[in-house]
PDB file of C-alpha atoms in Angstrom:
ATOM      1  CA  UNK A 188       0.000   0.000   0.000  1.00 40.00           C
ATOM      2  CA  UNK A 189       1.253   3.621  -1.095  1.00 43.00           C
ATOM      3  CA  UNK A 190       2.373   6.180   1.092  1.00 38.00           C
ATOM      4  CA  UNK A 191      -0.333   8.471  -0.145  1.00 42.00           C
ATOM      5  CA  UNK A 192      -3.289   5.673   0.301  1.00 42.00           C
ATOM      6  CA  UNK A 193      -2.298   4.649   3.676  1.00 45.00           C
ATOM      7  CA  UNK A 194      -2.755   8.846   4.842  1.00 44.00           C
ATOM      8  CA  UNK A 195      -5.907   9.087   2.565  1.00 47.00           C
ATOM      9  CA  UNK A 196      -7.254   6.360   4.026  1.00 47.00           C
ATOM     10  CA  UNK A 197      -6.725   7.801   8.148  1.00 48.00           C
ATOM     11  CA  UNK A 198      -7.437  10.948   7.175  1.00 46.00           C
ATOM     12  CA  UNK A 199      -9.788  11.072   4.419  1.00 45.00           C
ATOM     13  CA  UNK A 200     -10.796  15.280   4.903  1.00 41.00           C
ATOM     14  CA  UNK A 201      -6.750  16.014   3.774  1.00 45.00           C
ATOM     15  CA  UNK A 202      -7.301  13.794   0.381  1.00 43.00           C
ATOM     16  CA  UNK A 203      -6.905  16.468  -1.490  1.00 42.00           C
ATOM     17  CA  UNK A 204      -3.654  17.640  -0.360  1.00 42.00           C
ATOM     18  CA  UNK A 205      -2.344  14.447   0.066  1.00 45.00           C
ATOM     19  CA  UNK A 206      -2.881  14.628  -3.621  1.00 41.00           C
ATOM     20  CA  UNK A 207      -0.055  16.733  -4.563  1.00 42.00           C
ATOM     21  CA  UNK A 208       2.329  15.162  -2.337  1.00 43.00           C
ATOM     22  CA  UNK A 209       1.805  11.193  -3.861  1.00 56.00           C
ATOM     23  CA  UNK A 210      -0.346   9.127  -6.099  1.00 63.00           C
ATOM     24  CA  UNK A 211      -2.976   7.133  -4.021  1.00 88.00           C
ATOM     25  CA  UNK A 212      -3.397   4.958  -7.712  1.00 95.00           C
ATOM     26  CA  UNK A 213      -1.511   1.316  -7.195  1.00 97.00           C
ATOM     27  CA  UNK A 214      -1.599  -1.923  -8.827  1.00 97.00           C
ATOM     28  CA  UNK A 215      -1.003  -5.213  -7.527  1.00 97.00           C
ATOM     29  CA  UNK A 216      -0.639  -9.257  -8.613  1.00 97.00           C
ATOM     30  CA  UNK A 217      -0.119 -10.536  -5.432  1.00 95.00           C
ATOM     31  CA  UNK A 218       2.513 -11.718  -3.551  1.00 94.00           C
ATOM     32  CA  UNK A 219       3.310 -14.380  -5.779  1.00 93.00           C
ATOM     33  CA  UNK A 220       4.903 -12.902  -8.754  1.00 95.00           C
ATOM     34  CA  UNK A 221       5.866 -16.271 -10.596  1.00 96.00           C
ATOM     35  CA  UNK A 222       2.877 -18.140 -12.330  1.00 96.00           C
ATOM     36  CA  UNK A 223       3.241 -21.690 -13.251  1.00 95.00           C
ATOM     37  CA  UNK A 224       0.822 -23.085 -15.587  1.00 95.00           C
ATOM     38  CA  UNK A 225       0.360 -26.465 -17.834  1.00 96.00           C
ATOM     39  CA  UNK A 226       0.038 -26.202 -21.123  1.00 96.00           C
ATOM     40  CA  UNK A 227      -2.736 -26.442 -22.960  1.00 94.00           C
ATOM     41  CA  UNK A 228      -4.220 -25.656 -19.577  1.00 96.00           C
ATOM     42  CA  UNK A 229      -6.452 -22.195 -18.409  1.00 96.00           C
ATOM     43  CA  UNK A 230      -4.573 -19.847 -16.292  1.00 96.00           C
ATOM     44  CA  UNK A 231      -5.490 -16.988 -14.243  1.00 96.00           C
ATOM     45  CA  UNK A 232      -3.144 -14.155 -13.643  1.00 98.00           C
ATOM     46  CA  UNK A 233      -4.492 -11.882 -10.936  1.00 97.00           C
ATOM     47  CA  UNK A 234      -4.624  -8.003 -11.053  1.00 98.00           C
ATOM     48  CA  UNK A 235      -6.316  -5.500  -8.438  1.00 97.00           C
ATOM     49  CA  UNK A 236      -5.614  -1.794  -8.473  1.00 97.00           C
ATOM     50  CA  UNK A 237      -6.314   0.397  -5.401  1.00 96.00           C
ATOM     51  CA  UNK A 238      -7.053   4.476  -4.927  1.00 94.00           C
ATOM     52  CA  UNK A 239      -8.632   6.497  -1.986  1.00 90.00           C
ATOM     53  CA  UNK A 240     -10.181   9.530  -4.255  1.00 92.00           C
ATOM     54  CA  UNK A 241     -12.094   7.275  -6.277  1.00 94.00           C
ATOM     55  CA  UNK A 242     -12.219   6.437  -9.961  1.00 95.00           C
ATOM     56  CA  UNK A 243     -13.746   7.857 -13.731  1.00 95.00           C
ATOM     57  CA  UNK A 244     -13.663   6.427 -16.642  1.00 97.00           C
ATOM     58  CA  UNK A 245     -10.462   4.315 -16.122  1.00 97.00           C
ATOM     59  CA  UNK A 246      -8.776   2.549 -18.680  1.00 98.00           C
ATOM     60  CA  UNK A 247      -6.769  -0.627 -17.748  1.00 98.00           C
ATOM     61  CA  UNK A 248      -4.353  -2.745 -20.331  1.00 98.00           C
ATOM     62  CA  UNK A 249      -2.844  -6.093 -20.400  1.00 98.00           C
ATOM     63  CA  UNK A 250       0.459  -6.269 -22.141  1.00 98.00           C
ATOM     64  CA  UNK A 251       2.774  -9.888 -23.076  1.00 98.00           C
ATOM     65  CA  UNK A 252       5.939  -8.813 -22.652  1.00 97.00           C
ATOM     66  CA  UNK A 253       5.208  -5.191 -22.685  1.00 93.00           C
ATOM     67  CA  UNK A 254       4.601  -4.566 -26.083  1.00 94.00           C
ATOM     68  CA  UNK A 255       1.522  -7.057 -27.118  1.00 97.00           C
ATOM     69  CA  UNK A 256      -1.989  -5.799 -25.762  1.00 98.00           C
ATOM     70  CA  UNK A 257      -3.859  -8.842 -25.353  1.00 98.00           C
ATOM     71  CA  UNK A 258      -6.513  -7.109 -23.326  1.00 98.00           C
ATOM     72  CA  UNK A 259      -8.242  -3.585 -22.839  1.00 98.00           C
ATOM     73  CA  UNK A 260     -11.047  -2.179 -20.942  1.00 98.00           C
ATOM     74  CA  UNK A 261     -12.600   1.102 -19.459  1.00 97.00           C
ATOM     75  CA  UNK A 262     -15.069   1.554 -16.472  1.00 97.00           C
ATOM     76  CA  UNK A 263     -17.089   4.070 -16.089  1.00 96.00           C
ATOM     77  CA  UNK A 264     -16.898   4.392 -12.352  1.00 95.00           C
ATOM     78  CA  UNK A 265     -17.526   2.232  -9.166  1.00 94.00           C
ATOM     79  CA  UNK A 266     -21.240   1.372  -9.973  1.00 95.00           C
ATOM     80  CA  UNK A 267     -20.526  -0.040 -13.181  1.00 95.00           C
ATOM     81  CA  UNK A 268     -18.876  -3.405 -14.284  1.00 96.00           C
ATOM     82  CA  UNK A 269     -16.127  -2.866 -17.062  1.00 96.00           C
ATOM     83  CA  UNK A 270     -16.480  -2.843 -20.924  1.00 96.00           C
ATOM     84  CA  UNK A 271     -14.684  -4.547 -23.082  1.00 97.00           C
ATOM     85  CA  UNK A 272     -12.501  -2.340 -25.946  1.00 97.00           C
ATOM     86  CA  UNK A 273     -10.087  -4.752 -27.119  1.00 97.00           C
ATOM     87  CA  UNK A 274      -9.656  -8.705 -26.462  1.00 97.00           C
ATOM     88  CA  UNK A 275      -7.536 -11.644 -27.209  1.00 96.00           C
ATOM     89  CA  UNK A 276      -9.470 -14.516 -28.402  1.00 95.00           C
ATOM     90  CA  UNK A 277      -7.750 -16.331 -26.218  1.00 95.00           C
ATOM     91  CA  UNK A 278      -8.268 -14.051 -22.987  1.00 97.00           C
ATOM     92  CA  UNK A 279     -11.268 -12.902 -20.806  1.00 97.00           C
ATOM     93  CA  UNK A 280     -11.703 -11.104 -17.999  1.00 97.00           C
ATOM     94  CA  UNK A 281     -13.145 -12.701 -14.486  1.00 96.00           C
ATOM     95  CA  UNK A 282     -12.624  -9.630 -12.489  1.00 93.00           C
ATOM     96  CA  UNK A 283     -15.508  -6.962 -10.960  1.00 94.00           C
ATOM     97  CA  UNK A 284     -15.095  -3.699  -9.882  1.00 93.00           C
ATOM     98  CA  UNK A 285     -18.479  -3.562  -8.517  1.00 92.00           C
ATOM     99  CA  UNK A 286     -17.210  -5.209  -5.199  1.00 92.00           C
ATOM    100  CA  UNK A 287     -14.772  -4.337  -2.286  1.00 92.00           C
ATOM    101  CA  UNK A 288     -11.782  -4.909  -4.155  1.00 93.00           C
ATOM    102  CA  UNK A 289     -11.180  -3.296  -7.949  1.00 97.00           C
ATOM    103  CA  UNK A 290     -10.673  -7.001  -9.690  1.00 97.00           C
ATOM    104  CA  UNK A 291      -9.663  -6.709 -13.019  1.00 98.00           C
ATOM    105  CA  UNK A 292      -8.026 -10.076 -13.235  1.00 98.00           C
ATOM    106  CA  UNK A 293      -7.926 -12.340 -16.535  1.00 98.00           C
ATOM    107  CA  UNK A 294      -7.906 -16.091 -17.759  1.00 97.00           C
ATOM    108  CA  UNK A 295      -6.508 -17.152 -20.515  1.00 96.00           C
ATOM    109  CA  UNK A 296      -5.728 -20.770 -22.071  1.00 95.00           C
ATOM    110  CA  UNK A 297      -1.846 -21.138 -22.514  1.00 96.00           C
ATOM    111  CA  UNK A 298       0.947 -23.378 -24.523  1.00 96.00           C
ATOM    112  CA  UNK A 299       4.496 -23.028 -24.597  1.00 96.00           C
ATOM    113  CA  UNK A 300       4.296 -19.731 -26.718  1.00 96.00           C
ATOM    114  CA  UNK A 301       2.488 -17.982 -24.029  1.00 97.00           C
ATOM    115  CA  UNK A 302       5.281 -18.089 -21.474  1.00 97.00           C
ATOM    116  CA  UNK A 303       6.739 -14.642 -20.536  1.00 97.00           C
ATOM    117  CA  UNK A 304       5.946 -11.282 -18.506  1.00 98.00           C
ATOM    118  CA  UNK A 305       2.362  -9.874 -18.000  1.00 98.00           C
ATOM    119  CA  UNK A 306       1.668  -6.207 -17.013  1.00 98.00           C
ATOM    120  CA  UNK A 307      -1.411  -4.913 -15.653  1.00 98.00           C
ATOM    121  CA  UNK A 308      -1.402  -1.418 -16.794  1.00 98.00           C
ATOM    122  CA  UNK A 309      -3.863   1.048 -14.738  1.00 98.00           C
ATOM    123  CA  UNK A 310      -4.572   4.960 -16.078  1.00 97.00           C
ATOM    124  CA  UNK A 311      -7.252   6.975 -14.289  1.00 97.00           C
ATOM    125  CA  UNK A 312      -8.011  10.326 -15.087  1.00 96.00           C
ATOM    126  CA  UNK A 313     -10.056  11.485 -11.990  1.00 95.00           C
ATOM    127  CA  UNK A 314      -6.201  11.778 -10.585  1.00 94.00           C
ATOM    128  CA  UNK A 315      -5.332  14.195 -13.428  1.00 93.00           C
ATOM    129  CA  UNK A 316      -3.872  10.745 -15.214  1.00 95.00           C
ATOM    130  CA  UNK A 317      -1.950   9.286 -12.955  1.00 96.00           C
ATOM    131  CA  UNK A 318      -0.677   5.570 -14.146  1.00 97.00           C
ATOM    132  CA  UNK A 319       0.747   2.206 -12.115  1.00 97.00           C
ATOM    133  CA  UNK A 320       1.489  -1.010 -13.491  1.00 98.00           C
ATOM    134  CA  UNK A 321       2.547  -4.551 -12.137  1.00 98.00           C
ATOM    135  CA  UNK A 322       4.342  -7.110 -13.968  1.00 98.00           C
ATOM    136  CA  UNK A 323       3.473 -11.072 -13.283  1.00 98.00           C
ATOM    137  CA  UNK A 324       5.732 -13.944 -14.652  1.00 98.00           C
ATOM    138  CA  UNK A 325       3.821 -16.796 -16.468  1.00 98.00           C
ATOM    139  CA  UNK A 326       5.914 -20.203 -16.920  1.00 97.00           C
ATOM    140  CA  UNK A 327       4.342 -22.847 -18.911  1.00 96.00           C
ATOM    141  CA  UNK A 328       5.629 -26.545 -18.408  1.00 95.00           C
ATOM    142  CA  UNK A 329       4.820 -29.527 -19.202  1.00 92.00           C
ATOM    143  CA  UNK A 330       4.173 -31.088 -16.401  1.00 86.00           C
ATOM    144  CA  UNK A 331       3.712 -29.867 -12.787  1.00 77.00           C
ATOM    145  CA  UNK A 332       6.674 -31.044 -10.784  1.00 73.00           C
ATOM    146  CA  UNK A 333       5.861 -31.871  -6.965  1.00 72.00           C
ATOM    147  CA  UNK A 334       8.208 -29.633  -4.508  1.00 60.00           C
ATOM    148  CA  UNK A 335      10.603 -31.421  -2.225  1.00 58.00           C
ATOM    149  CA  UNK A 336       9.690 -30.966   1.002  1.00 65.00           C
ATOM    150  CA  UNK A 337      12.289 -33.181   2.570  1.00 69.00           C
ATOM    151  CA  UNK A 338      14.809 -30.274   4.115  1.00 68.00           C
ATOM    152  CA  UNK A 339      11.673 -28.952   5.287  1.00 68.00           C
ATOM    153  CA  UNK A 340      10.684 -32.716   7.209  1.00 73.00           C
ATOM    154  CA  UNK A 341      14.383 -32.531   8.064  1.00 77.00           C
ATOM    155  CA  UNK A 342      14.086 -29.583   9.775  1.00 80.00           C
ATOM    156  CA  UNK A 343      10.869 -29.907  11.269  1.00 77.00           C
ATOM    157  CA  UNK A 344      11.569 -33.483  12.600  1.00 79.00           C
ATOM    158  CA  UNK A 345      14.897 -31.981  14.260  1.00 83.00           C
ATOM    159  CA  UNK A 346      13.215 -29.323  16.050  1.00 82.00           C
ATOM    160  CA  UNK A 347      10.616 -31.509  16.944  1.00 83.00           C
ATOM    161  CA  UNK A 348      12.897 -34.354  18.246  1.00 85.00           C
ATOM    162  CA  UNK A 349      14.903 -31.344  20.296  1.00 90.00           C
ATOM    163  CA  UNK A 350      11.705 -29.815  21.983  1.00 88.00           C
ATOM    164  CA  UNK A 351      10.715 -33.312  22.932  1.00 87.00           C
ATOM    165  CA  UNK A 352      13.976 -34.213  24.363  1.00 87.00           C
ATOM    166  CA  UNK A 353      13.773 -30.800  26.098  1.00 87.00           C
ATOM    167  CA  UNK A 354      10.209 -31.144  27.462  1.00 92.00           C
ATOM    168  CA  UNK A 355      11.648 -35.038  28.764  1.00 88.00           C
ATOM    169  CA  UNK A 356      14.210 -33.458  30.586  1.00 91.00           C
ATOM    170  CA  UNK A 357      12.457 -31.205  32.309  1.00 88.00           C
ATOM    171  CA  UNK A 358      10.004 -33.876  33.629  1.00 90.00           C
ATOM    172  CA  UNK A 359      12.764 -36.117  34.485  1.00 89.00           C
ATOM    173  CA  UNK A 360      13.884 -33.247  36.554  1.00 86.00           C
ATOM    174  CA  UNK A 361      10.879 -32.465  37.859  1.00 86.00           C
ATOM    175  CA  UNK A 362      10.049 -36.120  39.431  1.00 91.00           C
ATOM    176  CA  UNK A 363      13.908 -36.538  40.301  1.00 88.00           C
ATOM    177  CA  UNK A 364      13.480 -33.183  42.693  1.00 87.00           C
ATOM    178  CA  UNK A 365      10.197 -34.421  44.031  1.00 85.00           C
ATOM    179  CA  UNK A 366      11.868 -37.589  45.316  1.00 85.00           C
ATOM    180  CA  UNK A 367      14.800 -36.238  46.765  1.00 85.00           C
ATOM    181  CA  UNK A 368      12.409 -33.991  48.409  1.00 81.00           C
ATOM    182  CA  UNK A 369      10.114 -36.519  50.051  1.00 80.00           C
ATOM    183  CA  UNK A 370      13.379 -38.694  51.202  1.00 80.00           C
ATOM    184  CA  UNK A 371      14.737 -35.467  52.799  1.00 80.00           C
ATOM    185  CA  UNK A 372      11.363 -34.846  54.575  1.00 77.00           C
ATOM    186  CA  UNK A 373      11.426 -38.754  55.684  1.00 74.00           C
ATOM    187  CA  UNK A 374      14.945 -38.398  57.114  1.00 71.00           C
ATOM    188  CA  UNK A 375      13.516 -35.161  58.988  1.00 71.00           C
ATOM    189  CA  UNK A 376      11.024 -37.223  60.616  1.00 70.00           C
ATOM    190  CA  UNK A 377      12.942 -40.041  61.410  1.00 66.00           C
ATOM    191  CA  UNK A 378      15.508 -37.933  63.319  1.00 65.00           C
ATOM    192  CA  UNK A 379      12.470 -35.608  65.520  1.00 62.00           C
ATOM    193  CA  UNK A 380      11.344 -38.683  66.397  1.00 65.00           C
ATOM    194  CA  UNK A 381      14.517 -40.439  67.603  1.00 62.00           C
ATOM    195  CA  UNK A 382      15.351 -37.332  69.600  1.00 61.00           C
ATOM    196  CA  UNK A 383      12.170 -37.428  71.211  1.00 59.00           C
ATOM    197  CA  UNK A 384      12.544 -41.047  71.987  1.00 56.00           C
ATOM    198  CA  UNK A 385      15.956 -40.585  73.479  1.00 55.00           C
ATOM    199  CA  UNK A 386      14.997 -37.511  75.693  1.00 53.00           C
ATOM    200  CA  UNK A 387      11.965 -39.391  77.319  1.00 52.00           C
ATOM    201  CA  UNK A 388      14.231 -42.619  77.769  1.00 52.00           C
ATOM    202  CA  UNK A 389      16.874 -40.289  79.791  1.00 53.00           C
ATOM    203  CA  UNK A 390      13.485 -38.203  81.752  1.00 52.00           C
ATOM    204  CA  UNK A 391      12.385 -41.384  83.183  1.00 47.00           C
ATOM    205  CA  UNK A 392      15.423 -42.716  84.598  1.00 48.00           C
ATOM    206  CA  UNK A 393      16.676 -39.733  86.002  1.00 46.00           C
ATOM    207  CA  UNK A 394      13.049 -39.468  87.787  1.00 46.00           C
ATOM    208  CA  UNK A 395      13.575 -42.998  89.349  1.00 46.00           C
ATOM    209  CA  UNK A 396      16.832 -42.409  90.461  1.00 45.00           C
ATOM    210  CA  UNK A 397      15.628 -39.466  92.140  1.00 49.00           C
ATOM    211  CA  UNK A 398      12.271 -41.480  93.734  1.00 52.00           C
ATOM    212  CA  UNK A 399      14.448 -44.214  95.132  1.00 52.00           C
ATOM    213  CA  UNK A 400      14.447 -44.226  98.860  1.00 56.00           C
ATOM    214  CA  UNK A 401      17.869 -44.444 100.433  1.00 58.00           C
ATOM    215  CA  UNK A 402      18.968 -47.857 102.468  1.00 59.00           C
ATOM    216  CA  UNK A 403      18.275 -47.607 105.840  1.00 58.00           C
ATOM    217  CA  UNK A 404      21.099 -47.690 108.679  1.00 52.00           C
TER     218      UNK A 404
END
């Protein structure tokens, strides 16, 4: 998101001089910049564009390799789903602009030939003009090769193995501590009570020495 959309958006009364300072118009294809696509197959490549003052009568393009216009269309403004100027036979559009997001995505069916770079070209003259384009990569194979994921089960079985032996550790720990605790606590008792048993031994022979009459003369 563009400087100028992110202020227009928190502060929608200063639009207009936000205006002068940067372009609120921005196109995007997603995060994922890199298509890959069968051939012979249908592929979508994705295209949104974004602006906080609005829209009028915006034109948006689709160029192969930034020279070939496979697609063109205008719309009118946010009420209004786009028209159609120019078309591949090929390609059609699946986007609506009639919705939250400004979709004017496209589908096309693809073969080796097709492969290349796609911009999504974006003019609107409600901001006196202003253009933004993004560029998608389209790879056509043949067939769809499965990713190896085994660094990734590498990795994740390591850390898992680790935490485990971590978490075993601790309740090792844990049950060692407890027993040394309730040994201590049995040795405490063990020793009151032998002290108690001594001390009354030595009390009750003292007090019969003491109550012992002396021999007579």
């Amino acid at each position: 998101m563009g400087i100028g959309m992110c202020l227009c958006s928190l502060f929608p009364w200063a639009g207009l001089h936000l205006f002068s300072l940067a372009v609120t118009l921005e196109v995007s294809v997603g995060k994922n910049v890199v298509v890959m696509a069968l051939n012979g197959s249908e592929v979508q490549l994705p295209c949104i564009f974004t602006t906080c003052i609005g829209f009028k009568d915006l034109e948006f393009t689709w160029y192969y390799n930034g020279i070939d216009m496979i697609y063109r269309g205008s719309i009118k403004n946010k009420a209004t789903e786009p028209t159609m100027l120019f078309a591949d036979p090929r390609v059609r559009l699946i986007g609506t602009t009639t919705r939250k997001e400004n979709n004017i995505s496209i589908s096309m069916l693809v073969d080796f030939e097709d492969a290349g770079k796609y911009t999504c070209h974006v003019r609107n003259p409600k901001e006196k003009n202003a253009e933004h384009n993004a560029t998608i990569t389209l790879k056509v194979v043949q067939k769809m090769v499965p990713v190896d994921n085994t660094l990734t089960r590498i990795i994740v079985g390591t850390v898992g193995g680790i935490v485990g032996l971590l978490i075993l550790i601790l309740v090792v720990k844990k049950i060692v501590l407890l027993v040394l605790k309730k040994s201590q606590e049995k040795k405490k008792e063990c020793l009151v009570s032998s002290s108690g048993i001594d001390n009354t031994e030595n009390g009750l022979a003292g007090s019969k020495a003491e109550q012992k009459a002396p021999p007579k003369a």
